[in-house]
Short mmCIF file of C-alpha atoms in Angstrom, two decimals:
data_model
loop_
_atom_site.label_atom_id
_atom_site.label_comp_id
_atom_site.label_asym_id
_atom_site.label_seq_id
_atom_site.Cartn_x
_atom_site.Cartn_y
_atom_site.Cartn_z
CA UNK S 1424 -26.64 -2.05 -8.57
CA UNK S 1425 -26.55 0.23 -5.49
CA UNK S 1426 -30.30 -0.15 -4.96
CA UNK S 1427 -30.00 -3.93 -5.22
CA UNK S 1428 -27.18 -3.94 -2.69
CA UNK S 1429 -29.20 -1.79 -0.30
CA UNK S 1430 -32.21 -4.10 -0.58
CA UNK S 1431 -30.00 -7.10 -0.11
CA UNK S 1432 -28.37 -5.56 2.95
CA UNK S 1433 -31.75 -4.78 4.51
CA UNK S 1434 -33.01 -8.32 3.93
CA UNK S 1435 -29.74 -9.69 5.20
CA UNK S 1436 -29.95 -7.65 8.39
CA UNK S 1437 -33.41 -9.05 9.15
CA UNK S 1438 -32.31 -12.58 8.33
CA UNK S 1439 -29.21 -12.39 10.44
CA UNK S 1440 -31.13 -11.00 13.39
CA UNK S 1441 -33.27 -14.12 13.29
CA UNK S 1442 -30.31 -16.41 12.70
CA UNK S 1443 -28.07 -15.19 15.48
CA UNK S 1444 -30.78 -13.88 17.85
CA UNK S 1445 -28.52 -10.91 18.41
CA UNK S 1446 -29.22 -7.93 20.62
CA UNK S 1447 -28.58 -4.23 20.22
CA UNK S 1448 -25.17 -4.89 21.78
CA UNK S 1449 -24.05 -6.88 18.72
CA UNK S 1450 -23.79 -4.36 15.85
CA UNK S 1451 -23.32 -5.08 12.17
CA UNK S 1452 -20.44 -3.91 10.02
CA UNK S 1453 -20.84 -4.13 6.25
CA UNK S 1454 -18.08 -4.46 3.67
CA UNK S 1455 -18.16 -4.59 -0.13
CA UNK S 1456 -15.07 -6.18 -1.69
CA UNK S 1457 -14.21 -6.60 -5.36
CA UNK S 1458 -11.50 -9.18 -6.06
CA UNK S 1459 -9.41 -8.41 -9.16
CA UNK S 1460 -6.07 -9.10 -10.73
CA UNK S 1461 -3.65 -6.19 -10.96
CA UNK S 1462 -0.03 -5.46 -11.65
CA UNK S 1463 2.13 -5.28 -8.53
CA UNK S 1464 5.89 -4.76 -8.15
CA UNK S 1465 6.76 -5.78 -4.57
CA UNK S 1466 10.25 -7.08 -5.49
CA UNK S 1467 10.81 -4.66 -8.37
CA UNK S 1468 9.47 -6.92 -11.11
CA UNK S 1469 5.99 -6.95 -12.55
CA UNK S 1470 3.71 -9.64 -11.17
CA UNK S 1471 0.04 -10.53 -11.35
CA UNK S 1472 -1.32 -9.72 -7.91
CA UNK S 1473 -4.71 -10.33 -6.33
CA UNK S 1474 -6.21 -7.05 -5.17
CA UNK S 1475 -9.18 -6.24 -2.94
CA UNK S 1476 -10.84 -2.98 -3.98
CA UNK S 1477 -7.62 -2.20 -5.81
CA UNK S 1478 -5.47 -2.64 -2.70
CA UNK S 1479 -2.44 -4.84 -2.04
CA UNK S 1480 -2.48 -5.93 0.76
CA UNK S 1481 -6.23 -5.83 1.27
CA UNK S 1482 -8.12 -3.56 3.68
CA UNK S 1483 -8.15 -4.21 7.41
CA UNK S 1484 -11.26 -5.51 9.13
CA UNK S 1485 -11.93 -3.50 12.30
CA UNK S 1486 -14.38 -5.01 14.76
CA UNK S 1487 -15.35 -5.38 18.41
CA UNK S 1488 -16.12 -8.58 20.34
CA UNK S 1489 -19.43 -10.12 19.16
CA UNK S 1490 -19.73 -7.83 16.11
CA UNK S 1491 -21.45 -9.31 13.08
CA UNK S 1492 -19.28 -8.83 10.00
CA UNK S 1493 -21.04 -8.94 6.63
CA UNK S 1494 -18.66 -9.03 3.66
CA UNK S 1495 -20.06 -9.13 0.15
CA UNK S 1496 -17.22 -10.52 -1.99
CA UNK S 1497 -17.46 -10.18 -5.78
CA UNK S 1498 -15.09 -12.45 -7.67
CA UNK S 1499 -13.82 -10.60 -10.74
CA UNK S 1500 -11.07 -13.18 -11.34
CA UNK S 1501 -11.25 -15.79 -14.10
CA UNK S 1502 -11.09 -18.65 -11.60
CA UNK S 1503 -12.91 -19.70 -8.39
CA UNK S 1504 -11.95 -17.80 -5.25
CA UNK S 1505 -12.39 -18.28 -1.52
CA UNK S 1506 -11.36 -16.31 1.57
CA UNK S 1507 -10.62 -17.77 4.98
CA UNK S 1508 -10.24 -16.01 8.32
CA UNK S 1509 -7.15 -17.12 10.21
CA UNK S 1510 -8.02 -17.25 13.92
CA UNK S 1511 -11.69 -16.24 13.71
CA UNK S 1512 -13.40 -19.18 15.37
CA UNK S 1513 -16.75 -19.14 13.52
CA UNK S 1514 -18.51 -20.43 16.61
CA UNK S 1515 -21.07 -23.12 15.69
CA UNK S 1516 -20.71 -22.17 12.03
CA UNK S 1517 -17.88 -23.93 10.18
CA UNK S 1518 -19.93 -23.53 6.97
CA UNK S 1519 -18.39 -20.04 6.55
CA UNK S 1520 -14.81 -20.94 7.49
CA UNK S 1521 -13.74 -20.33 3.91
CA UNK S 1522 -11.65 -23.43 3.18
CA UNK S 1523 -12.64 -25.96 0.56
CA UNK S 1524 -13.55 -28.61 3.12
CA UNK S 1525 -16.36 -26.39 4.41
CA UNK S 1526 -17.29 -23.75 1.85
CA UNK S 1527 -17.93 -23.78 -1.91
CA UNK S 1528 -15.72 -21.41 -3.92
CA UNK S 1529 -17.14 -18.24 -5.44
CA UNK S 1530 -17.38 -18.85 -9.21
CA UNK S 1531 -15.83 -16.28 -11.56
CA UNK S 1532 -18.10 -13.30 -12.12
CA UNK S 1533 -20.29 -14.07 -9.10
CA UNK S 1534 -20.49 -12.91 -5.51
CA UNK S 1535 -20.94 -14.42 -2.09
CA UNK S 1536 -21.78 -12.70 1.19
CA UNK S 1537 -19.86 -13.96 4.20
CA UNK S 1538 -21.72 -13.66 7.50
CA UNK S 1539 -19.21 -13.83 10.35
CA UNK S 1540 -19.55 -13.16 14.04
CA UNK S 1541 -16.56 -12.29 16.21
CA UNK S 1542 -18.17 -14.27 19.01
CA UNK S 1543 -16.35 -14.10 22.36
CA UNK S 1544 -13.05 -13.11 20.76
CA UNK S 1545 -10.50 -10.33 20.95
CA UNK S 1546 -7.14 -9.98 19.31
CA UNK S 1547 -5.06 -9.83 16.16
CA UNK S 1548 -5.62 -12.10 13.17
CA UNK S 1549 -5.67 -11.97 9.37
CA UNK S 1550 -7.60 -13.22 6.36
CA UNK S 1551 -6.18 -14.82 3.21
CA UNK S 1552 -7.26 -16.59 -0.02
CA UNK S 1553 -7.35 -20.32 0.62
CA UNK S 1554 -7.74 -21.87 -2.84
CA UNK S 1555 -5.12 -22.93 -5.38
CA UNK S 1556 -1.94 -20.98 -4.61
CA UNK S 1557 -3.64 -17.57 -4.46
CA UNK S 1558 -1.93 -16.71 -1.18
CA UNK S 1559 1.28 -16.20 -3.18
CA UNK S 1560 -0.44 -13.35 -5.08
CA UNK S 1561 -1.95 -11.32 -2.24
CA UNK S 1562 -5.58 -11.10 -1.23
CA UNK S 1563 -4.66 -11.00 2.45
CA UNK S 1564 -5.22 -8.35 5.12
CA UNK S 1565 -5.39 -7.77 8.85
CA UNK S 1566 -8.24 -8.47 11.28
CA UNK S 1567 -8.46 -6.75 14.65
CA UNK S 1568 -11.09 -7.48 17.28
CA UNK S 1569 -11.19 -4.87 20.04
CA UNK S 1570 -12.53 -5.45 23.53
CA UNK S 1571 -15.99 -4.13 24.33
CA UNK S 1572 -15.86 -0.74 26.10
CA UNK S 1573 -16.80 -2.13 29.50
CA UNK S 1574 -14.13 -4.86 29.44
CA UNK S 1575 -10.79 -3.73 30.93
CA UNK S 1576 -7.65 -4.04 28.80
CA UNK S 1577 -4.37 -4.59 30.70
CA UNK S 1578 -2.54 -1.60 29.17
CA UNK S 1579 -3.41 2.05 28.41
CA UNK S 1580 -4.92 2.94 25.05
CA UNK S 1581 -2.02 3.33 22.61
CA UNK S 1582 -1.51 6.48 20.57
CA UNK S 1583 -1.84 4.39 17.41
CA UNK S 1584 -2.80 0.87 16.35
CA UNK S 1585 -1.14 -0.41 13.18
CA UNK S 1586 -1.31 -3.65 11.20
CA UNK S 1587 2.11 -4.94 10.12
CA UNK S 1588 1.90 -7.82 7.63
CA UNK S 1589 5.24 -9.53 7.06
CA UNK S 1590 5.98 -12.49 4.84
CA UNK S 1591 8.34 -14.10 2.37
CA UNK S 1592 7.65 -13.56 -1.33
CA UNK S 1593 8.44 -14.95 -4.78
CA UNK S 1594 9.10 -13.04 -7.98
CA UNK S 1595 7.21 -15.74 -9.90
CA UNK S 1596 3.47 -15.45 -10.47
CA UNK S 1597 1.26 -17.63 -8.30
CA UNK S 1598 0.16 -19.56 -11.41
CA UNK S 1599 3.77 -20.58 -12.14
CA UNK S 1600 4.34 -21.65 -8.53
CA UNK S 1601 1.14 -23.70 -8.58
CA UNK S 1602 2.19 -25.34 -11.86
CA UNK S 1603 5.50 -26.42 -10.31
CA UNK S 1604 3.67 -28.03 -7.41
CA UNK S 1605 1.10 -29.66 -9.69
CA UNK S 1606 3.98 -31.15 -11.68
CA UNK S 1607 5.32 -32.79 -8.54
CA UNK S 1608 8.22 -30.41 -7.96
CA UNK S 1609 9.36 -28.61 -4.83
CA UNK S 1610 9.41 -24.82 -4.82
CA UNK S 1611 12.71 -22.94 -4.76
CA UNK S 1612 13.52 -20.71 -1.80
CA UNK S 1613 11.60 -17.41 -1.65
CA UNK S 1614 13.18 -14.35 -3.29
CA UNK S 1615 12.52 -11.70 -0.65
CA UNK S 1616 10.50 -10.45 2.31
CA UNK S 1617 7.71 -7.88 2.35
CA UNK S 1618 6.48 -5.48 5.02
CA UNK S 1619 2.90 -4.44 4.24
CA UNK S 1620 3.37 -5.41 0.61
CA UNK S 1621 6.68 -3.61 0.11
CA UNK S 1622 10.27 -4.85 0.01
CA UNK S 1623 11.50 -1.38 0.97
CA UNK S 1624 10.00 1.93 2.04
CA UNK S 1625 7.34 0.70 4.47
CA UNK S 1626 7.02 3.44 7.09
CA UNK S 1627 5.66 3.52 10.64
CA UNK S 1628 5.05 7.09 11.82
CA UNK S 1629 5.33 7.95 15.53
CA UNK S 1630 5.51 10.93 17.86
CA UNK S 1631 8.20 11.16 20.49
CA UNK S 1632 7.15 9.96 23.94
CA UNK S 1633 4.05 8.09 22.77
CA UNK S 1634 3.37 4.35 22.77
CA UNK S 1635 2.01 2.44 19.76
CA UNK S 1636 0.47 -0.98 19.22
CA UNK S 1637 1.78 -3.01 16.29
CA UNK S 1638 -0.24 -6.05 15.21
CA UNK S 1639 2.34 -8.22 13.47
CA UNK S 1640 1.21 -11.19 11.36
CA UNK S 1641 3.39 -13.50 9.28
CA UNK S 1642 1.24 -13.96 6.17
CA UNK S 1643 4.03 -15.56 4.17
CA UNK S 1644 4.37 -18.96 2.57
CA UNK S 1645 7.03 -20.79 4.57
CA UNK S 1646 9.72 -18.81 6.41
CA UNK S 1647 9.83 -18.03 10.11
CA UNK S 1648 10.72 -14.34 10.42
CA UNK S 1649 12.39 -12.18 13.04
CA UNK S 1650 11.03 -8.65 13.58
CA UNK S 1651 12.99 -5.85 15.27
CA UNK S 1652 13.26 -2.06 15.41
CA UNK S 1653 16.60 -0.31 15.71
CA UNK S 1654 17.28 0.93 19.29
CA UNK S 1655 13.70 0.15 20.42
CA UNK S 1656 12.27 -2.54 22.65
CA UNK S 1657 8.97 -4.34 22.08
CA UNK S 1658 6.58 -5.43 24.79
CA UNK S 1659 4.43 -8.43 23.80
CA UNK S 1660 0.88 -7.86 25.11
CA UNK S 1661 -1.38 -10.14 23.04
CA UNK S 1662 -1.01 -13.33 21.00
CA UNK S 1663 -3.87 -14.46 18.74
CA UNK S 1664 -6.58 -13.39 21.15
CA UNK S 1665 -4.82 -13.94 24.48
CA UNK S 1666 -3.51 -11.11 26.67
CA UNK S 1667 -0.02 -12.15 27.69
CA UNK S 1668 2.38 -11.33 30.48
CA UNK S 1669 4.01 -8.16 29.27
CA UNK S 1670 7.47 -9.42 28.41
CA UNK S 1671 9.97 -7.14 26.67
CA UNK S 1672 12.13 -8.28 23.75
CA UNK S 1673 14.60 -6.60 21.43
CA UNK S 1674 13.44 -8.85 18.57
CA UNK S 1675 10.59 -11.27 18.04
CA UNK S 1676 10.32 -14.54 16.11
CA UNK S 1677 7.02 -14.74 14.22
CA UNK S 1678 6.53 -18.13 12.61
CA UNK S 1679 4.47 -18.47 9.48
CA UNK S 1680 0.75 -18.01 10.17
CA UNK S 1681 1.27 -16.44 13.61
CA UNK S 1682 0.11 -13.05 14.95
CA UNK S 1683 1.41 -10.91 17.84
CA UNK S 1684 0.58 -7.52 19.33
CA UNK S 1685 3.50 -5.52 20.71
CA UNK S 1686 3.75 -2.09 22.31
CA UNK S 1687 6.58 0.15 21.14
CA UNK S 1688 7.37 3.44 22.87
CA UNK S 1689 9.00 6.20 20.84
CA UNK S 1690 11.57 6.96 23.55
CA UNK S 1691 14.68 7.58 21.47
CA UNK S 1692 16.18 10.79 20.02
CA UNK S 1693 13.92 11.96 17.17
CA UNK S 1694 15.14 10.61 13.83
CA UNK S 1695 14.45 7.67 11.55
CA UNK S 1696 15.18 4.10 12.67
CA UNK S 1697 15.36 0.83 10.79
CA UNK S 1698 12.48 -1.62 10.99
CA UNK S 1699 14.05 -4.99 10.10
CA UNK S 1700 12.52 -8.33 9.12
CA UNK S 1701 14.82 -11.27 8.36
CA UNK S 1702 14.36 -14.96 7.73
CA UNK S 1703 15.09 -17.54 10.41
CA UNK S 1704 16.55 -21.04 10.07
CA UNK S 1705 17.42 -20.54 6.38
CA UNK S 1706 20.76 -21.18 4.65
CA UNK S 1707 20.51 -17.83 2.87
CA UNK S 1708 19.24 -15.13 5.24
CA UNK S 1709 16.74 -12.82 3.55
CA UNK S 1710 16.42 -9.31 5.02
CA UNK S 1711 14.21 -6.33 4.30
CA UNK S 1712 13.92 -2.97 6.00
CA UNK S 1713 11.35 -0.29 6.61
CA UNK S 1714 11.48 2.91 8.64
CA UNK S 1715 10.20 3.98 12.05
CA UNK S 1716 9.88 7.75 11.54
CA UNK S 1717 9.54 10.28 14.35
CA UNK S 1718 7.31 13.25 13.47
CA UNK S 1719 10.14 15.63 14.39
CA UNK S 1720 12.83 13.47 12.83
CA UNK S 1721 16.25 15.09 12.65
CA UNK S 1722 17.64 12.73 10.05
CA UNK S 1723 17.43 9.61 7.93
CA UNK S 1724 18.29 6.10 9.09
CA UNK S 1725 21.96 5.64 9.82
CA UNK S 1726 24.41 3.06 11.04
CA UNK S 1727 24.44 -0.66 10.25
CA UNK S 1728 21.17 -2.55 9.90
CA UNK S 1729 20.59 -4.20 13.29
CA UNK S 1730 21.44 -7.86 13.23
CA UNK S 1731 19.20 -10.55 14.60
CA UNK S 1732 19.18 -14.27 15.32
CA UNK S 1733 19.61 -16.52 12.30
CA UNK S 1734 19.71 -20.28 12.90
CA UNK S 1735 19.70 -20.42 16.70
CA UNK S 1736 16.98 -22.86 17.82
CA UNK S 1737 17.48 -22.47 21.58
CA UNK S 1738 17.07 -18.68 21.37
CA UNK S 1739 13.70 -19.08 19.67
CA UNK S 1740 12.59 -21.91 21.96
CA UNK S 1741 13.38 -19.91 25.09
CA UNK S 1742 11.51 -16.90 23.75
CA UNK S 1743 8.47 -19.07 22.97
CA UNK S 1744 8.48 -20.48 26.51
CA UNK S 1745 8.63 -16.94 27.94
CA UNK S 1746 5.36 -15.92 26.25
CA UNK S 1747 2.65 -16.83 28.75
CA UNK S 1748 -0.94 -15.91 29.56
CA UNK S 1749 -1.74 -12.97 31.83
CA UNK S 1750 -4.01 -14.84 34.25
CA UNK S 1751 -5.47 -11.72 35.89
CA UNK S 1752 -6.33 -9.85 32.66
CA UNK S 1753 -9.79 -10.06 31.15
CA UNK S 1754 -10.22 -11.63 27.76
CA UNK S 1755 -13.36 -11.05 25.68
CA UNK S 1756 -15.44 -11.37 28.86
CA UNK S 1757 -15.01 -9.63 32.23
CA UNK S 1758 -13.78 -12.74 34.03
CA UNK S 1759 -9.99 -13.19 34.22
CA UNK S 1760 -8.31 -15.37 31.61
CA UNK S 1761 -6.97 -17.56 34.42
CA UNK S 1762 -10.43 -18.49 35.68
CA UNK S 1763 -10.47 -21.51 33.32
CA UNK S 1764 -8.10 -24.00 34.95
CA UNK S 1765 -7.19 -26.05 31.89
CA UNK S 1766 -4.40 -27.87 33.75
CA UNK S 1767 -6.88 -29.51 36.13
CA UNK S 1768 -8.99 -31.18 33.42
CA UNK S 1769 -8.44 -34.83 32.57
CA UNK S 1770 -7.79 -35.50 28.92
CA UNK S 1771 -10.03 -37.99 27.15
CA UNK S 1772 -7.67 -38.77 24.27
CA UNK S 1773 -4.08 -38.24 23.12
CA UNK S 1774 -3.60 -37.58 19.42
CA UNK S 1775 -0.06 -37.77 18.02
CA UNK S 1776 0.53 -36.18 14.63
CA UNK S 1777 3.73 -36.89 12.71
CA UNK S 1778 4.60 -34.99 9.55
CA UNK S 1779 6.42 -36.58 6.64
CA UNK S 1780 7.57 -35.83 3.13
CA UNK S 1781 8.01 -38.16 0.19
CA UNK S 1782 6.88 -39.09 -3.28
CA UNK S 1783 3.69 -40.68 -4.50
CA UNK S 1784 3.64 -41.84 -8.14
CA UNK S 1785 6.82 -39.87 -8.76
CA UNK S 1786 5.43 -36.58 -7.43
CA UNK S 1787 6.28 -34.67 -4.28
CA UNK S 1788 3.72 -35.01 -1.49
CA UNK S 1789 3.50 -34.18 2.22
CA UNK S 1790 1.51 -36.05 4.85
CA UNK S 1791 0.22 -36.26 8.41
CA UNK S 1792 0.33 -39.75 9.96
CA UNK S 1793 1.20 -41.06 6.48
CA UNK S 1794 -1.96 -39.61 4.86
CA UNK S 1795 -1.58 -36.93 2.20
CA UNK S 1796 -4.86 -35.05 1.93
CA UNK S 1797 -6.76 -35.33 -1.34
CA UNK S 1798 -9.62 -32.81 -1.78
CA UNK S 1799 -13.04 -34.34 -2.35
CA UNK S 1800 -15.44 -33.30 -5.08
CA UNK S 1801 -17.78 -31.74 -2.48
CA UNK S 1802 -17.02 -29.69 0.65
CA UNK S 1803 -16.98 -32.14 3.54
CA UNK S 1804 -19.23 -30.02 5.74
CA UNK S 1805 -21.91 -29.86 3.06
CA UNK S 1806 -21.65 -33.62 2.58
CA UNK S 1807 -22.29 -33.96 6.31
CA UNK S 1808 -25.25 -31.61 6.31
CA UNK S 1809 -26.95 -33.12 3.28
CA UNK S 1810 -25.99 -36.68 4.29
CA UNK S 1811 -24.18 -37.38 1.01
CA UNK S 1812 -22.42 -40.74 1.24
CA UNK S 1813 -19.05 -41.54 -0.23
CA UNK S 1814 -17.45 -38.08 -0.07
CA UNK S 1815 -15.18 -39.03 2.82
CA UNK S 1816 -14.95 -41.54 5.63
CA UNK S 1817 -14.10 -40.98 9.28
CA UNK S 1818 -11.13 -43.03 10.36
CA UNK S 1819 -9.29 -42.20 7.15
CA UNK S 1820 -6.46 -40.87 9.32
CA UNK S 1821 -5.24 -42.55 12.50
CA UNK S 1822 -4.90 -40.93 15.92
CA UNK S 1823 -1.26 -42.06 16.10
CA UNK S 1824 1.58 -42.22 13.54
CA UNK S 1825 1.52 -45.41 11.49
CA UNK S 1826 5.11 -45.37 10.32
CA UNK S 1827 4.00 -46.48 6.89
CA UNK S 1828 4.55 -44.92 3.49
CA UNK S 1829 2.61 -41.91 2.25
CA UNK S 1830 -0.73 -42.49 0.54
CA UNK S 1831 -3.54 -40.24 -0.67
CA UNK S 1832 -6.94 -40.00 0.99
CA UNK S 1833 -9.54 -37.42 2.03
CA UNK S 1834 -8.42 -37.53 5.64
CA UNK S 1835 -11.01 -36.76 8.34
CA UNK S 1836 -10.46 -37.46 12.03
CA UNK S 1837 -13.56 -37.62 14.23
CA UNK S 1838 -13.55 -36.42 17.83
CA UNK S 1839 -16.44 -35.95 20.21
CA UNK S 1840 -17.93 -32.61 21.16
CA UNK S 1841 -17.22 -31.44 24.73
CA UNK S 1842 -14.19 -33.63 25.22
CA UNK S 1843 -10.74 -32.42 26.25
CA UNK S 1844 -7.84 -33.72 24.19
CA UNK S 1845 -4.07 -33.60 24.04
CA UNK S 1846 -2.46 -33.20 20.62
CA UNK S 1847 1.27 -33.77 20.13
CA UNK S 1848 2.90 -32.50 16.93
CA UNK S 1849 6.01 -34.54 16.14
CA UNK S 1850 8.62 -33.20 13.75
CA UNK S 1851 11.44 -35.56 12.70
CA UNK S 1852 12.51 -33.27 9.87
CA UNK S 1853 15.21 -30.58 9.84
CA UNK S 1854 12.89 -27.61 9.29
CA UNK S 1855 10.75 -25.51 11.62
CA UNK S 1856 7.10 -26.33 11.06
CA UNK S 1857 4.02 -24.30 11.87
CA UNK S 1858 0.55 -25.77 12.46
CA UNK S 1859 -2.84 -24.06 12.55
CA UNK S 1860 -6.27 -25.29 13.66
CA UNK S 1861 -9.37 -23.46 12.47
CA UNK S 1862 -12.27 -22.94 14.86
CA UNK S 1863 -10.23 -23.05 18.05
CA UNK S 1864 -7.71 -21.60 20.42
CA UNK S 1865 -5.53 -24.13 22.27
CA UNK S 1866 -3.04 -24.09 25.14
CA UNK S 1867 0.57 -24.62 24.12
CA UNK S 1868 1.69 -26.60 27.16
CA UNK S 1869 5.05 -27.94 26.06
CA UNK S 1870 7.74 -27.99 23.39
CA UNK S 1871 11.18 -29.56 23.40
CA UNK S 1872 13.73 -31.45 21.35
CA UNK S 1873 13.83 -35.18 20.83
CA UNK S 1874 11.02 -37.71 20.86
CA UNK S 1875 7.83 -37.11 22.85
CA UNK S 1876 6.89 -39.71 25.46
CA UNK S 1877 4.31 -39.81 28.26
CA UNK S 1878 7.09 -38.67 30.61
CA UNK S 1879 7.26 -35.44 28.61
CA UNK S 1880 4.08 -34.38 30.40
CA UNK S 1881 6.21 -33.71 33.47
CA UNK S 1882 7.50 -30.63 31.62
CA UNK S 1883 4.07 -29.25 30.70
CA UNK S 1884 3.02 -25.77 31.76
CA UNK S 1885 -0.37 -26.46 33.34
CA UNK S 1886 -0.86 -23.00 34.81
CA UNK S 1887 -0.30 -20.10 32.40
CA UNK S 1888 0.47 -21.52 28.94
CA UNK S 1889 -0.42 -19.16 26.13
CA UNK S 1890 -3.64 -19.94 24.24
CA UNK S 1891 -3.40 -19.41 20.48
CA UNK S 1892 -4.37 -21.00 17.15
CA UNK S 1893 -1.00 -21.41 15.36
CA UNK S 1894 2.06 -23.05 16.88
CA UNK S 1895 5.60 -23.86 15.77
CA UNK S 1896 7.42 -27.18 16.04
CA UNK S 1897 11.21 -26.99 15.97
CA UNK S 1898 13.40 -29.43 14.01
CA UNK S 1899 13.64 -32.93 15.52
CA UNK S 1900 11.29 -31.75 18.24
CA UNK S 1901 7.74 -31.94 19.52
CA UNK S 1902 5.06 -29.48 20.62
CA UNK S 1903 2.08 -30.43 22.80
CA UNK S 1904 -1.24 -28.62 23.05
CA UNK S 1905 -4.42 -29.10 25.08
CA UNK S 1906 -7.77 -28.23 23.59
CA UNK S 1907 -11.37 -28.15 24.82
CA UNK S 1908 -13.52 -29.34 21.91
CA UNK S 1909 -16.42 -26.95 22.43
CA UNK S 1910 -17.07 -25.90 18.83
CA UNK S 1911 -19.01 -28.37 16.67
CA UNK S 1912 -18.02 -28.45 13.02
CA UNK S 1913 -15.55 -29.53 10.37
CA UNK S 1914 -12.24 -27.80 11.13
CA UNK S 1915 -9.10 -27.66 9.01
CA UNK S 1916 -5.84 -28.62 10.74
CA UNK S 1917 -3.00 -27.71 8.42
CA UNK S 1918 0.63 -26.93 7.92
CA UNK S 1919 1.14 -23.19 7.40
CA UNK S 1920 4.09 -24.02 5.14
CA UNK S 1921 1.88 -23.33 2.15
CA UNK S 1922 3.41 -25.67 -0.42
CA UNK S 1923 3.14 -28.49 2.11
CA UNK S 1924 -0.48 -27.64 2.83
CA UNK S 1925 -1.21 -27.58 -0.92
CA UNK S 1926 0.46 -30.97 -1.41
CA UNK S 1927 -1.42 -32.74 1.34
CA UNK S 1928 -0.11 -31.79 4.80
CA UNK S 1929 -3.52 -31.10 6.27
CA UNK S 1930 -6.68 -32.89 7.37
CA UNK S 1931 -10.07 -32.10 8.88
CA UNK S 1932 -11.03 -32.51 12.50
CA UNK S 1933 -14.72 -33.41 12.65
CA UNK S 1934 -15.99 -32.32 16.06
CA UNK S 1935 -19.17 -34.35 16.27
CA UNK S 1936 -22.38 -34.43 18.26
CA UNK S 1937 -25.60 -36.24 17.35
CA UNK S 1938 -27.52 -33.23 18.62
CA UNK S 1939 -29.24 -30.98 16.07
CA UNK S 1940 -29.85 -28.18 18.55
CA UNK S 1941 -29.06 -24.61 17.52
CA UNK S 1942 -27.27 -24.31 20.85
CA UNK S 1943 -24.63 -26.66 19.43
CA UNK S 1944 -24.46 -25.76 15.75
CA UNK S 1945 -26.17 -23.48 13.25
CA UNK S 1946 -27.74 -24.99 10.12
CA UNK S 1947 -26.28 -24.31 6.70
CA UNK S 1948 -26.53 -20.58 5.83
CA UNK S 1949 -29.50 -19.74 3.70
CA UNK S 1950 -27.26 -18.08 1.11
CA UNK S 1951 -24.66 -20.89 1.03
CA UNK S 1952 -23.17 -21.67 -2.35
CA UNK S 1953 -23.68 -25.30 -3.31
CA UNK S 1954 -21.26 -27.25 -5.46
CA UNK S 1955 -20.12 -30.77 -6.27
CA UNK S 1956 -22.64 -33.40 -5.21
CA UNK S 1957 -24.43 -30.77 -3.11
CA UNK S 1958 -25.45 -28.86 -6.25
CA UNK S 1959 -29.20 -28.54 -6.63
CA UNK S 1960 -29.92 -29.22 -2.96
CA UNK S 1961 -32.05 -26.80 -1.01
CA UNK S 1962 -30.64 -24.75 1.83
CA UNK S 1963 -32.92 -24.24 4.77
CA UNK S 1964 -35.78 -21.73 4.65
CA UNK S 1965 -35.24 -18.60 6.74
#
């Protein structure tokens, strides 16, 4: 087995060198992951978890801008499995995005080798299992992309760099939750909150006087969460690949699917302090605690658990507006982040996306512009590549809300490569929503209550809006983003409220060009798994 893996890795290295035309500056990092079931007890009851190399949560991926990440994933489950990479843009290569619209699942007992490149990216992200309702069982972990050594970072190297995965959690097994959804039912409210896979006892170790970077990601299923540390301030320095103005907060709202980097200085008397995560905008506030422990701690945590915001919308909205791009800091390249003047570019199209909930044939469904996504029998990107007719049709979802009832379709919206578009998310419901777009980072230029209109553009931030890949939309409110469509492919746009995503609140954005140049898009990977109506086709020769 080891000899076979070594031979495979050598062949893979040669093949990838030809595929990506990389230089000595773009190193390779190899990972071997075995996906298994295992007993976990995050809320004190036995559950069937999904483990990676026996770990829950899974191992972190450490990388540097432009690194090539090779992950050989062996599926030891008894069902198909697929991993996706939240925030990794997969430049020119949506084939490996790891959602069912682009990538065939790994069959039970088989393996697949993901070939990713962290092209022109920095920042804090995470990976997760995208099929079925596996995300409710684990299989997630942190991704960090460091700047190249010659690229300046707008803060001193921290004394430590720690992944903090927070999220709501159910006591029920993921199979039971999936069965409820398949039967047309809504899920109950989550049972608790985890910090790095634990409902209590998670510990962050620090030394007095030193500053630490925490990479906080909300990997949960639906709840917005507030993160805070007793008697300590947090300085936000990076959001999903964008260096931000260094704004200090006593607590931070992290909506589902989002990632933040904060700096925390251990500047208090040496003892233990509460780390607190609590749910936002919920009727029953869930709270969990961990510990920030000084190396010379004089005592255990004491005093009341620090309170935080609960249902206050304005508090969260004002905090979101305060998080802006640091225009003078470098991103993945030496040039300042502010050198791209997004606010001076004319948009070519406005897309308005309205969410809705309802029933279809007596079962609960969720929709975007009245269309509730129905998976096809073949990944849409493979259908494109092999020119397989009848898998989907462009125009199956409209660019504007229709106001009609919910219906099922394999919704694909086509947009042209190298255009610049405005997308407005409209939320008429009484919950906070969170939306993610694969393959891209976009500028969050506006958010407010009420109904969006063209006059709302007068409120847009056209100078230093934060660029990110996951954005919240408050109840009875709208959020507007601008996006440069510079990445050809089939890209999933989805609700991060995972039951809603599962029951149809998603679609695919087909960024299209008639060009077949490698400068625009890579061909299908030579090792791509083929399924559905693509089974038996031939991938390209090396």
